[in-house]
XYZ file of C-alpha atoms in Angstrom:
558
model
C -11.247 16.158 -25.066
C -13.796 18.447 -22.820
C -13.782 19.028 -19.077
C -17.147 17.330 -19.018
C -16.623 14.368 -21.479
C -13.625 12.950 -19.121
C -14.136 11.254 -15.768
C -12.180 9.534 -13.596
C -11.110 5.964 -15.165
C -11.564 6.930 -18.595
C -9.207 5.652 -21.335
C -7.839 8.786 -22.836
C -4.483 9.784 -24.954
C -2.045 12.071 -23.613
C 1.266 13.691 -25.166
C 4.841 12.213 -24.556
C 8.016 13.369 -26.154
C 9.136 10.220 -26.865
C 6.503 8.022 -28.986
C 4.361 11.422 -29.447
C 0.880 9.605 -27.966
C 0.470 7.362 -25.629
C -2.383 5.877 -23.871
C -3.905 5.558 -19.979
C -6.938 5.594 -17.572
C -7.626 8.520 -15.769
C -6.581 7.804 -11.711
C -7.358 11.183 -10.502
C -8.702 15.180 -11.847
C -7.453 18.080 -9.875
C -9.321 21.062 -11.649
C -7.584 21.610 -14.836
C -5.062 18.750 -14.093
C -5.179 14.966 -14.349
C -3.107 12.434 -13.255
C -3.053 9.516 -15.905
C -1.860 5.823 -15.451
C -0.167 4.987 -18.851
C -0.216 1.472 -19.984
C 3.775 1.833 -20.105
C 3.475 1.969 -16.610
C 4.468 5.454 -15.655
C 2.039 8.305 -14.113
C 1.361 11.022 -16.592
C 0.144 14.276 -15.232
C -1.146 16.580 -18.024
C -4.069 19.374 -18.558
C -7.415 18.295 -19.579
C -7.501 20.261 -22.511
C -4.481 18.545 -23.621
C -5.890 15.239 -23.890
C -8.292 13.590 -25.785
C -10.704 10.401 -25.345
C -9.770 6.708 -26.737
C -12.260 4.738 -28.206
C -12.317 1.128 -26.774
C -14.597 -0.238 -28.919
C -12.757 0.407 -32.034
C -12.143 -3.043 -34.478
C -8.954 -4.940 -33.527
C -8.021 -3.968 -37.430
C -8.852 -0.656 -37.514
C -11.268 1.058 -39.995
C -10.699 1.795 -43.709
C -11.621 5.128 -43.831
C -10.601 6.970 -40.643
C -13.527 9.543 -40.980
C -15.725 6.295 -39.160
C -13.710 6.849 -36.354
C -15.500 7.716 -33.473
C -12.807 10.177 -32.282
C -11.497 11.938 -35.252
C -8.122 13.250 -33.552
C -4.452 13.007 -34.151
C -3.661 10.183 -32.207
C -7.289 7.756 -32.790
C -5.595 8.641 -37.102
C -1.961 7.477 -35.627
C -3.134 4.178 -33.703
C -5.566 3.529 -36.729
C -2.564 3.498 -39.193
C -0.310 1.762 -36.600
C -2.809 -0.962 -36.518
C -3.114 -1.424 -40.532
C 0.698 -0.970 -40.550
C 1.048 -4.107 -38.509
C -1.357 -5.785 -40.680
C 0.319 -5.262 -43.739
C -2.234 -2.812 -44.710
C -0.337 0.207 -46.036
C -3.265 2.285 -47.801
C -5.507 3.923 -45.497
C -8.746 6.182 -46.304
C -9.291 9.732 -44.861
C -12.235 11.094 -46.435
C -10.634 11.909 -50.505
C -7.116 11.817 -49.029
C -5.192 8.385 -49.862
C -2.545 7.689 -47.317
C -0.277 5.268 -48.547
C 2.714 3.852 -45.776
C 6.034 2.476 -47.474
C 6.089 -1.104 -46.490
C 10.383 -1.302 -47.436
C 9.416 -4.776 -48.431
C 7.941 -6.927 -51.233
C 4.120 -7.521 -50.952
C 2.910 -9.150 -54.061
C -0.460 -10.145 -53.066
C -1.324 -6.519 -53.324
C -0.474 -5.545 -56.627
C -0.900 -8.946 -59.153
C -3.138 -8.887 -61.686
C -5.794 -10.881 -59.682
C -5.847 -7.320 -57.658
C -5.888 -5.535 -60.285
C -8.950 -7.336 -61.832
C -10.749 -7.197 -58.747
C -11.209 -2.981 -58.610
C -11.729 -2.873 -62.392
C -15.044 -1.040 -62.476
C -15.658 -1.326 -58.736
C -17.462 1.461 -57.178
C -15.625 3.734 -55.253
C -15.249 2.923 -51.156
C -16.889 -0.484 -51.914
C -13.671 -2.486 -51.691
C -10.244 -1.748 -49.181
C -8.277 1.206 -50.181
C -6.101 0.841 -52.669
C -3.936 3.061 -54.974
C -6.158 0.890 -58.206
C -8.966 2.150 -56.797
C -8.168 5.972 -57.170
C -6.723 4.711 -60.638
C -9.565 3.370 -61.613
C -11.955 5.832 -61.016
C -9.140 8.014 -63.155
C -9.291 5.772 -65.105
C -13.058 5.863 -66.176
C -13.705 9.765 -66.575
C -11.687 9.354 -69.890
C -9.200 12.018 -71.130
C -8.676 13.292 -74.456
C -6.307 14.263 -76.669
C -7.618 17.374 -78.584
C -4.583 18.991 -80.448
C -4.979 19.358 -84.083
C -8.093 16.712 -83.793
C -10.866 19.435 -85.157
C -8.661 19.851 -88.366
C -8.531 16.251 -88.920
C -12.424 15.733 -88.118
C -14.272 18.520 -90.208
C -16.139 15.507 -92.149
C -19.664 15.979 -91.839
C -21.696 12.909 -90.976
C -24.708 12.441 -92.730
C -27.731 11.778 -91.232
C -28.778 8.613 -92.726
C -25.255 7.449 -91.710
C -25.586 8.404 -88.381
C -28.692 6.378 -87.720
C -27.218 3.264 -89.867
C -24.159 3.380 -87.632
C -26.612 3.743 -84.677
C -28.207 0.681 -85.502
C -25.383 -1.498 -85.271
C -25.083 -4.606 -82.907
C -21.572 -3.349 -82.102
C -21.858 -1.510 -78.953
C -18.370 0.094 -79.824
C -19.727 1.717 -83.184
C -23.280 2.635 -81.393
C -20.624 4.265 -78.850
C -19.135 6.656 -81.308
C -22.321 7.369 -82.811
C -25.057 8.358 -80.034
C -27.969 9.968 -81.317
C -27.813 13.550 -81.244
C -30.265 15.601 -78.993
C -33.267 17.362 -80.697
C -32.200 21.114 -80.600
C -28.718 20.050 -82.876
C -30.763 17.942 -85.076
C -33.273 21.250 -85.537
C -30.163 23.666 -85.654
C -28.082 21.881 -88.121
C -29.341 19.570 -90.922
C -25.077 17.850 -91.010
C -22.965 18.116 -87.763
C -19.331 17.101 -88.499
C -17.355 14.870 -86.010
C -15.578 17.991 -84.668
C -18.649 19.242 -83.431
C -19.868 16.291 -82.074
C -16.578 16.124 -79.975
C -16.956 19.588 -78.964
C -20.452 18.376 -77.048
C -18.695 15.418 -75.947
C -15.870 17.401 -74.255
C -18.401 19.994 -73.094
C -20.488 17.342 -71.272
C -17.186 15.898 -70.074
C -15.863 18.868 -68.229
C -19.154 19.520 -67.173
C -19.205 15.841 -65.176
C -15.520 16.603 -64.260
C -16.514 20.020 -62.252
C -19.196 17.535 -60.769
C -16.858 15.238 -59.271
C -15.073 15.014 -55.776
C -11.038 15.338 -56.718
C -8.685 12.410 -54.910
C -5.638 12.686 -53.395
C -2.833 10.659 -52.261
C -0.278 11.206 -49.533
C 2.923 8.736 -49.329
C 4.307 8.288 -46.027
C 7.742 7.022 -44.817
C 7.377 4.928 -41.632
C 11.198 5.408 -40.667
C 14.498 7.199 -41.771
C 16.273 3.954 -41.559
C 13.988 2.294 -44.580
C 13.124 -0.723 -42.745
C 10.271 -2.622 -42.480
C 7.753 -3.596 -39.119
C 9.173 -0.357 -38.010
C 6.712 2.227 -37.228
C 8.050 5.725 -35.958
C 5.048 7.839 -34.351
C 6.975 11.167 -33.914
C 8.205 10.962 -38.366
C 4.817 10.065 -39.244
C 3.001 12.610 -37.345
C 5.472 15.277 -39.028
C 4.513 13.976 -42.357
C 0.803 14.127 -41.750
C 1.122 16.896 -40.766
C 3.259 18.719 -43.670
C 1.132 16.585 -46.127
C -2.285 18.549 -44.980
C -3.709 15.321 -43.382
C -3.916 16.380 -39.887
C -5.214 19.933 -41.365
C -7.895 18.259 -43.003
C -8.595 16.515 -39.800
C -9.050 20.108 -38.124
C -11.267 21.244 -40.919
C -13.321 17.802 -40.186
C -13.610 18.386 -36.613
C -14.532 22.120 -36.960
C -17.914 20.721 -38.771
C -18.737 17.285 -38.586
C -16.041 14.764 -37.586
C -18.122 11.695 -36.497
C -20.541 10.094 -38.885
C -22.204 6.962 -37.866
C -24.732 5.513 -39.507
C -28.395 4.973 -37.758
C -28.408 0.991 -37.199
C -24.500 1.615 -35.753
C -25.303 4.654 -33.751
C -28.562 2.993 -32.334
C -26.614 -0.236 -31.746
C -24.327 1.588 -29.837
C -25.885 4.710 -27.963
C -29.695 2.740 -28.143
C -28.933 1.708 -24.309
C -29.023 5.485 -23.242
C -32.917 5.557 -24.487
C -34.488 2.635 -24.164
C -37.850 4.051 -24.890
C -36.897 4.924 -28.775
C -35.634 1.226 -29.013
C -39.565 -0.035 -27.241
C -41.071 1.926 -29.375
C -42.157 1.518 -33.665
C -39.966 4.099 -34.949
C -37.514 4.154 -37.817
C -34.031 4.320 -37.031
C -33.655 8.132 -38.086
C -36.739 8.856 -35.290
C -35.144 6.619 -32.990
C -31.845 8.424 -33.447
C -33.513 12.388 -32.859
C -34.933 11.220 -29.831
C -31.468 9.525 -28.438
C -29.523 12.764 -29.148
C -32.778 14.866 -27.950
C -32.857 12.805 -24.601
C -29.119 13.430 -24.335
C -29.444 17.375 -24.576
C -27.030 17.769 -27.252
C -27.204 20.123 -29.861
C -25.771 21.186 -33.225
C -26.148 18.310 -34.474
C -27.513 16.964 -37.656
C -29.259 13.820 -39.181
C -28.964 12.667 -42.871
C -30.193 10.326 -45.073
C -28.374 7.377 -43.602
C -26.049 8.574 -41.292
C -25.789 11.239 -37.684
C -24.023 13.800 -37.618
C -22.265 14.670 -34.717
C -19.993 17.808 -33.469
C -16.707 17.390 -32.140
C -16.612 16.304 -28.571
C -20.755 14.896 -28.638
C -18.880 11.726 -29.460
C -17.443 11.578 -26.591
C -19.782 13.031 -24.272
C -22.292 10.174 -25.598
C -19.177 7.848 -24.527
C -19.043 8.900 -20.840
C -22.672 8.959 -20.683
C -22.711 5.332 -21.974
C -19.773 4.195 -20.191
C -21.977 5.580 -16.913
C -24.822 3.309 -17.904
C -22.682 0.638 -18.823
C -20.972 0.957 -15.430
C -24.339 0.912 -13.598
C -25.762 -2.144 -15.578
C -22.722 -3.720 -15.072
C -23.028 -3.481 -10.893
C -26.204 -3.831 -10.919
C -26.069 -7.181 -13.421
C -22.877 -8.262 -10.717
C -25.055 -7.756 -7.740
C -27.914 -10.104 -9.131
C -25.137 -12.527 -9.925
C -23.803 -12.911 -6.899
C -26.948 -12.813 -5.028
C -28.107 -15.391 -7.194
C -24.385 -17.841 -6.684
C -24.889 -16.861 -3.037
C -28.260 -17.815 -2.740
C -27.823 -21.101 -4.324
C -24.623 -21.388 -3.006
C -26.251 -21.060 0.158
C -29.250 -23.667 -1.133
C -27.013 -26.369 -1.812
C -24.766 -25.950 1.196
C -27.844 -25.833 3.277
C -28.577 -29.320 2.178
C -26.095 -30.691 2.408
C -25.507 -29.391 5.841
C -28.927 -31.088 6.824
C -27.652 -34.367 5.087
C -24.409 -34.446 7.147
C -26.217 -33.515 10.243
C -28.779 -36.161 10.290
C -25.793 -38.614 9.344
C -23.915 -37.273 12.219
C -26.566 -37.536 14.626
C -27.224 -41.054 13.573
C -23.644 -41.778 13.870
C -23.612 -39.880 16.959
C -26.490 -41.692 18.422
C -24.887 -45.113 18.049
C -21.951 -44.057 19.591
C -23.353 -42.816 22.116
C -25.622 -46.040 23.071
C -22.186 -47.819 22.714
C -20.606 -45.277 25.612
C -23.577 -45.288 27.801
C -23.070 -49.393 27.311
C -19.326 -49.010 28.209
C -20.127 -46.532 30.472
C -21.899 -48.731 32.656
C -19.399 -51.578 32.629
C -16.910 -49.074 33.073
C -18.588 -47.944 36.395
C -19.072 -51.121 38.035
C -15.258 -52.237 37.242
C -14.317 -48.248 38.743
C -16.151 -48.987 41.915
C -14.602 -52.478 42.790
C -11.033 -51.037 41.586
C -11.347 -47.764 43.165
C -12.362 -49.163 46.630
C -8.992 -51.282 46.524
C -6.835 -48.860 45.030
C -8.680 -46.809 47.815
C -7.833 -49.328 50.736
C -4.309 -49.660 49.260
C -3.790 -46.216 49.100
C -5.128 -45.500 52.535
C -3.496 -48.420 54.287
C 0.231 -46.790 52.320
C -0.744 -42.911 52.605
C -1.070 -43.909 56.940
C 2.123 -45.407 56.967
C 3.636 -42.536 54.853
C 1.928 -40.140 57.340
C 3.141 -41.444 60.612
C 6.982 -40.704 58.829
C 6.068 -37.384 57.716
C 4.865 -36.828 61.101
C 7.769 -38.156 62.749
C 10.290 -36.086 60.527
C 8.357 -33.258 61.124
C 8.139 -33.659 64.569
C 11.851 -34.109 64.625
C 12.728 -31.424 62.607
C 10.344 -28.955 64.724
C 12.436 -30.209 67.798
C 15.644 -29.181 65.930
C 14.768 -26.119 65.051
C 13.538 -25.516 68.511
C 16.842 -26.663 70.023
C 18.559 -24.185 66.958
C 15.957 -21.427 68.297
C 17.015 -21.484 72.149
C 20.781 -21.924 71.416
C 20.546 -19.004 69.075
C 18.281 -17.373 71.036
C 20.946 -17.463 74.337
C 23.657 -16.026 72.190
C 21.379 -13.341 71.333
C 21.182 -12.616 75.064
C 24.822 -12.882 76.017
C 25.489 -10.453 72.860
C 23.017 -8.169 74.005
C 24.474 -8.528 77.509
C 28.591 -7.806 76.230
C 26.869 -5.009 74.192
C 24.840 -3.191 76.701
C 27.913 -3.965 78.833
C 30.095 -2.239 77.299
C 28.214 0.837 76.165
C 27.577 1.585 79.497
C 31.133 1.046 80.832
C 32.171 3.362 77.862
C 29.139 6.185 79.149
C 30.362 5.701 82.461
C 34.297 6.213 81.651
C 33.151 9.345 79.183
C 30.979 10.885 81.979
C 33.542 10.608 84.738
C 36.091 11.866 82.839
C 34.263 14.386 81.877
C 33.111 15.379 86.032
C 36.884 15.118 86.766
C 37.927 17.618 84.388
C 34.954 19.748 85.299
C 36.393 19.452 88.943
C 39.623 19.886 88.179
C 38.951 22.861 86.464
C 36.519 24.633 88.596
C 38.943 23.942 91.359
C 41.729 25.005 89.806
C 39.856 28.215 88.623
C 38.660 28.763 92.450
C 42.539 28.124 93.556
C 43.980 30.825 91.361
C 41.210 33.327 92.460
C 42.581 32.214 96.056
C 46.311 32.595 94.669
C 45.349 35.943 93.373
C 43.731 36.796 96.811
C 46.921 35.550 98.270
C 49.673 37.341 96.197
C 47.763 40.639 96.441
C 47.385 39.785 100.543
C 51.190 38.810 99.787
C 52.171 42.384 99.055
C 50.655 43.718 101.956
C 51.968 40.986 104.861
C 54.769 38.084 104.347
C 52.124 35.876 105.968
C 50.423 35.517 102.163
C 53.527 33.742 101.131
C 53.073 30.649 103.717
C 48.995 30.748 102.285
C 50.513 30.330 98.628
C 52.560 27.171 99.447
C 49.788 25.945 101.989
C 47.407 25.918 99.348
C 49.486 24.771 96.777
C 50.633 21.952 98.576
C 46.742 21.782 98.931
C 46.053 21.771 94.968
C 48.939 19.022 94.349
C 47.169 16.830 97.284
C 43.520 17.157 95.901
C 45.066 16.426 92.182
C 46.327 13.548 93.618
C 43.356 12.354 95.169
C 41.301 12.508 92.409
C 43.861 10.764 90.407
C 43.939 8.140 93.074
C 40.241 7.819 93.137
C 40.227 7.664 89.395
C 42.032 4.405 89.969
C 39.650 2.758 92.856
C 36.691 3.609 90.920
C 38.403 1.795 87.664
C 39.456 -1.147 89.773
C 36.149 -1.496 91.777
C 34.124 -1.247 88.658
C 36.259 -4.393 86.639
C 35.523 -6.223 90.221
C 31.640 -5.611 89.656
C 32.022 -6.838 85.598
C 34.043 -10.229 87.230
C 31.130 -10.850 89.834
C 28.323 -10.066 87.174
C 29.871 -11.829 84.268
C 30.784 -15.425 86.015
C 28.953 -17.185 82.928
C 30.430 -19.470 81.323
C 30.528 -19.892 77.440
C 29.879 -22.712 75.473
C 32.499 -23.639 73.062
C 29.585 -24.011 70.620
C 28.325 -20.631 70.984
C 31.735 -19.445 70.839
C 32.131 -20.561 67.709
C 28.865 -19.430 66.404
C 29.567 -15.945 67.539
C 32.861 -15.883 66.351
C 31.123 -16.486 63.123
C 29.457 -13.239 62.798
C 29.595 -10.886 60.211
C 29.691 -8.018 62.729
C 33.276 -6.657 63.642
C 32.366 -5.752 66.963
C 30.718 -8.984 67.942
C 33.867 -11.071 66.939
C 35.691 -9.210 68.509
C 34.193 -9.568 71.692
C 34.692 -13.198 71.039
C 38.262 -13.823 69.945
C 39.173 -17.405 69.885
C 40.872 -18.659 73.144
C 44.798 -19.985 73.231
C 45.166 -23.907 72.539
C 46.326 -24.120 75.964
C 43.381 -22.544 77.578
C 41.108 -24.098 75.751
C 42.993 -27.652 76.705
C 43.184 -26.138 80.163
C 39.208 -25.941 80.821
C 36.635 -27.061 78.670
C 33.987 -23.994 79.979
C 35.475 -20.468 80.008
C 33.355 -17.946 81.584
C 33.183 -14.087 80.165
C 35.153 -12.542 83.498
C 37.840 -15.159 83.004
C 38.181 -14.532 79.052
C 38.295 -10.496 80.391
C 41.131 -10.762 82.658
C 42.803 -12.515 79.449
């Protein structure tokens, strides 16, 4: 994986401790970080070096020979074998490297003699891998055993021999006796059959350098020796002691991903149209993808592209890009289209139902206007009774509201004045009494002011006195003159302290001759206000037998 080969939701693998790769979509790249959505269901957040793409459009089965997978990486080689694990398909190509998974269980279908018969003499890669096809290729460069065999075979073969034997319709005897080439025939006139050997083996080791050497890896899915189970972290280890994952490397530092023109036009043909429009052979049409693309480095063969590591994947997220653009694009036709003749047929029938409803509507309303009328003429006669009725029962209900009302006005009229009088005789006790209590503060307060000024202006005359006293006994008849004086005036004012009380409760008897109504009396007595109850405390049983009115100077003297 490359910074500019991942994108936001692209399927990649990332590392995990426990099941060594897993895989996720891409939610979100911070710089060098990216937060990945597992399909296990937890967020992953890992650099973007340390992941690497996911092909999605890899065969449910997985490939044969893991050097056609798109993304030639450790974990695209561990889901690949995981896949063909599941499948019962234990051996597995990578490139000349045979890796074969222990099964720990009996699978006869792969190794009866029907099997066997079917890679006998099969080309190499044409059928599944298979441990008979490695044999079998073995198999066919044939070894021999050479000790002591040119002291057995110094018999010279004579020429007329040789071409009787050649002759033969045996193709086992014409086998052992090919015709020799022209320089041994000129160099020799008898070659023995130790010396034809020798050219046999020579030309033997000679197609032996020429050939590609095979390998096979065994792998043990688990420590527990089970079968169906399938440990990622054991098998990686193995791979990875066993060279596979090595050889991977080496693959990826040249040229990991081969595809071949008509599936590398099939699948990348989309990002150049123009090569597909076009007359050109698939190898043209496959230059001018990769040249439209930018990419370099890479190279085109006989039959197959190419490609450097991470070019794969760049061509992905290009293509996914496209894909994702077509695919929008292709939506919003769609739905224009449904929504269009959605909006077709709905229009329709909307003109259907509304020329129904108006029909229906129309009927209906002929019938009302119909009714209508009736309905009028019947109104008018009932209303103008119900009117009459009405009239002739709202008058009669009018002249009792009236006289209620009129009745209850008078009331509360009557309730008015009566409350309106005890208003005024409770203003009257009140004002009464606030000015008796002025009056009795005020001359209290002149009687002490005479008292004392004349008491101060009778000890300035005592003081005159005593000091006249000194001079002539005469003072001393002057003091008790003028005391006798002080104690008279005292006693006047004490005395006319009393008339003015007594003449003043004769004024409150002549002003307050009123009499009060029991009914007020009670009302008043009522009150919520101290001072106004007590003003009217209720009378004695007898007085109240006594005289049925009571007037305000009587109820004082009480």
């Amino acid at each position: 994986g490359t910074p500019v080969n991942i994108i936001v939701g692209s399927h990649v693998w990332v590392e995990d401790s426990d099941v060594a790769w897993i895989d996720g979509e891409v939610e979100k790249i911070n710089g060098e970080e990216v937060v990945i959505q597992a399909t296990t269901g937890k967020k992953v957040t890992a650099k973007l070096s340390k992941i690497y793409p996911k092909d999605e459009e890899a065969p449910a089965a997985g490939v044969d020979d893991m050097t056609k997978l798109s993304y030639l990486h450790e974990p695209g080689v561990l889901q690949n074998l995981k896949i063909r694990y599941e499948l019962n398909e234990i051996y597995t190509y990578t490139g000349n490297i045979l890796i074969a998974i222990n099964p720990f269980q009996r699978l006869p279908h792969i190794y009866d003699a029907h099997m066997m018969q079917q890679y006998k003499g099969a080309p190499f890669g044409e059928l599944s891998p298979h441990v008979f096809a490695v044999a079998d290729v073995a198999y066919r460069w044939v070894l021999y055993q050479s000790d002591l065999f040119l002291d057995k075979n110094k018999d010279y073969v004579i020429p007329e021999h040789q071409d009787l034997l050649g002759a033969s319709k045996c193709p086992f005897v014409v086998g052992l006796f090919p015709p020799l080439p022209e320089e041994t025939s000129k160099s020799s006139k008898f070659s023995s059959i130790g010396s034809r050997f020798k050219l046999q083996l020579q030309q033997l080791m000679e197609t032996l350098n020429s050939t590609e050497p095979h390998y096979i890896r065994c792998v043990k899915p688990n420590n527990l020796l089970k079968p169906a189970i399938f440990e990622n972290v054991n098998i990686m280890q193995q791979l990875r002691c066993g060279g596979v994952l090595e050889a991977i490397r080496i693959s990826c530092a040249g040229y990991p991903t081969r595809k071949p023109f008509f599936e590398f036009i099939n699948r990348f043909g989309l990002l150049y149209p123009e090569a597909l429009e076009g007359s050109y052979d698939e190898k043209v049409a496959c230059k001018k993808i990769l040249d439209s693309m930018g990419l370099k480095g890479y190279q085109i063969g006989k039959t197959k592209v190419f490609l450097r590591a991470g070019q794969m994947a760049e061509l992905d997220a290009r293509r996914t890009e496209v894909l994702s653009g077509a695919a929008k694009k292709l939506q919003r036709r769609t739905r224009t289209h449904q929504a269009q003749k959605r909006f077709i047929v709905l229009r329709k029938a909307t003109i259907s139902l509304q020329a129904l409803c108006r029909g229906r509507l129309s009927c209906k309303l002929f019938e009302n206007l119909r009714r209508e009328a009736a309905a009028v003429k019947i109104q008018k006669n009932g209303r103008r009774y119900y009117s009459r009725k009405s009239y002739k029962k709202l008058h009669v209900s009018a002249l009792s509201v009236q006289t209620g009302l009129r009745a209850m006005a008078a009331r509360k009229q009557f309730r008015l004045r009566k409350q309106t009088k005890a208003a005024t005789i409770v203003q009257a006790q009140w004002r009464c009494h606030r000015a008796t209590t002025y009056y009795k503060k005020l001359k209290n307060g002149v009687i002490i002011s005479q008292t004392r000024w004349r008491g101060r202006l009778a000890k300035r005359e005592l003081r005159k006195l005593k000091m006249a006293s000194r001079e002539t006994g005469a003072l001393k008849e002057a003091k008790d003159m003028l005391e006798k004086k002080v104690e008279e005036l005292t006693y006047r004012a004490q005395l006319e302290k009393r008339l003015r009380v007594l003449y003043q409760s004769d004024l409150f008897l002549d002003k307050n001759k009123d009499y009060v109504i029991p009914e007020h009396q009670d009302l008043l007595g009522a009150s919520k206000c101290p001072f106004v109850v007590g003003l009217f405390p209720p009378l004695p049983e007898e007085t109240s037998k006594s005289s049925k009115f009571s007037s305000i100077g009587s109820r004082f003297k009480v």
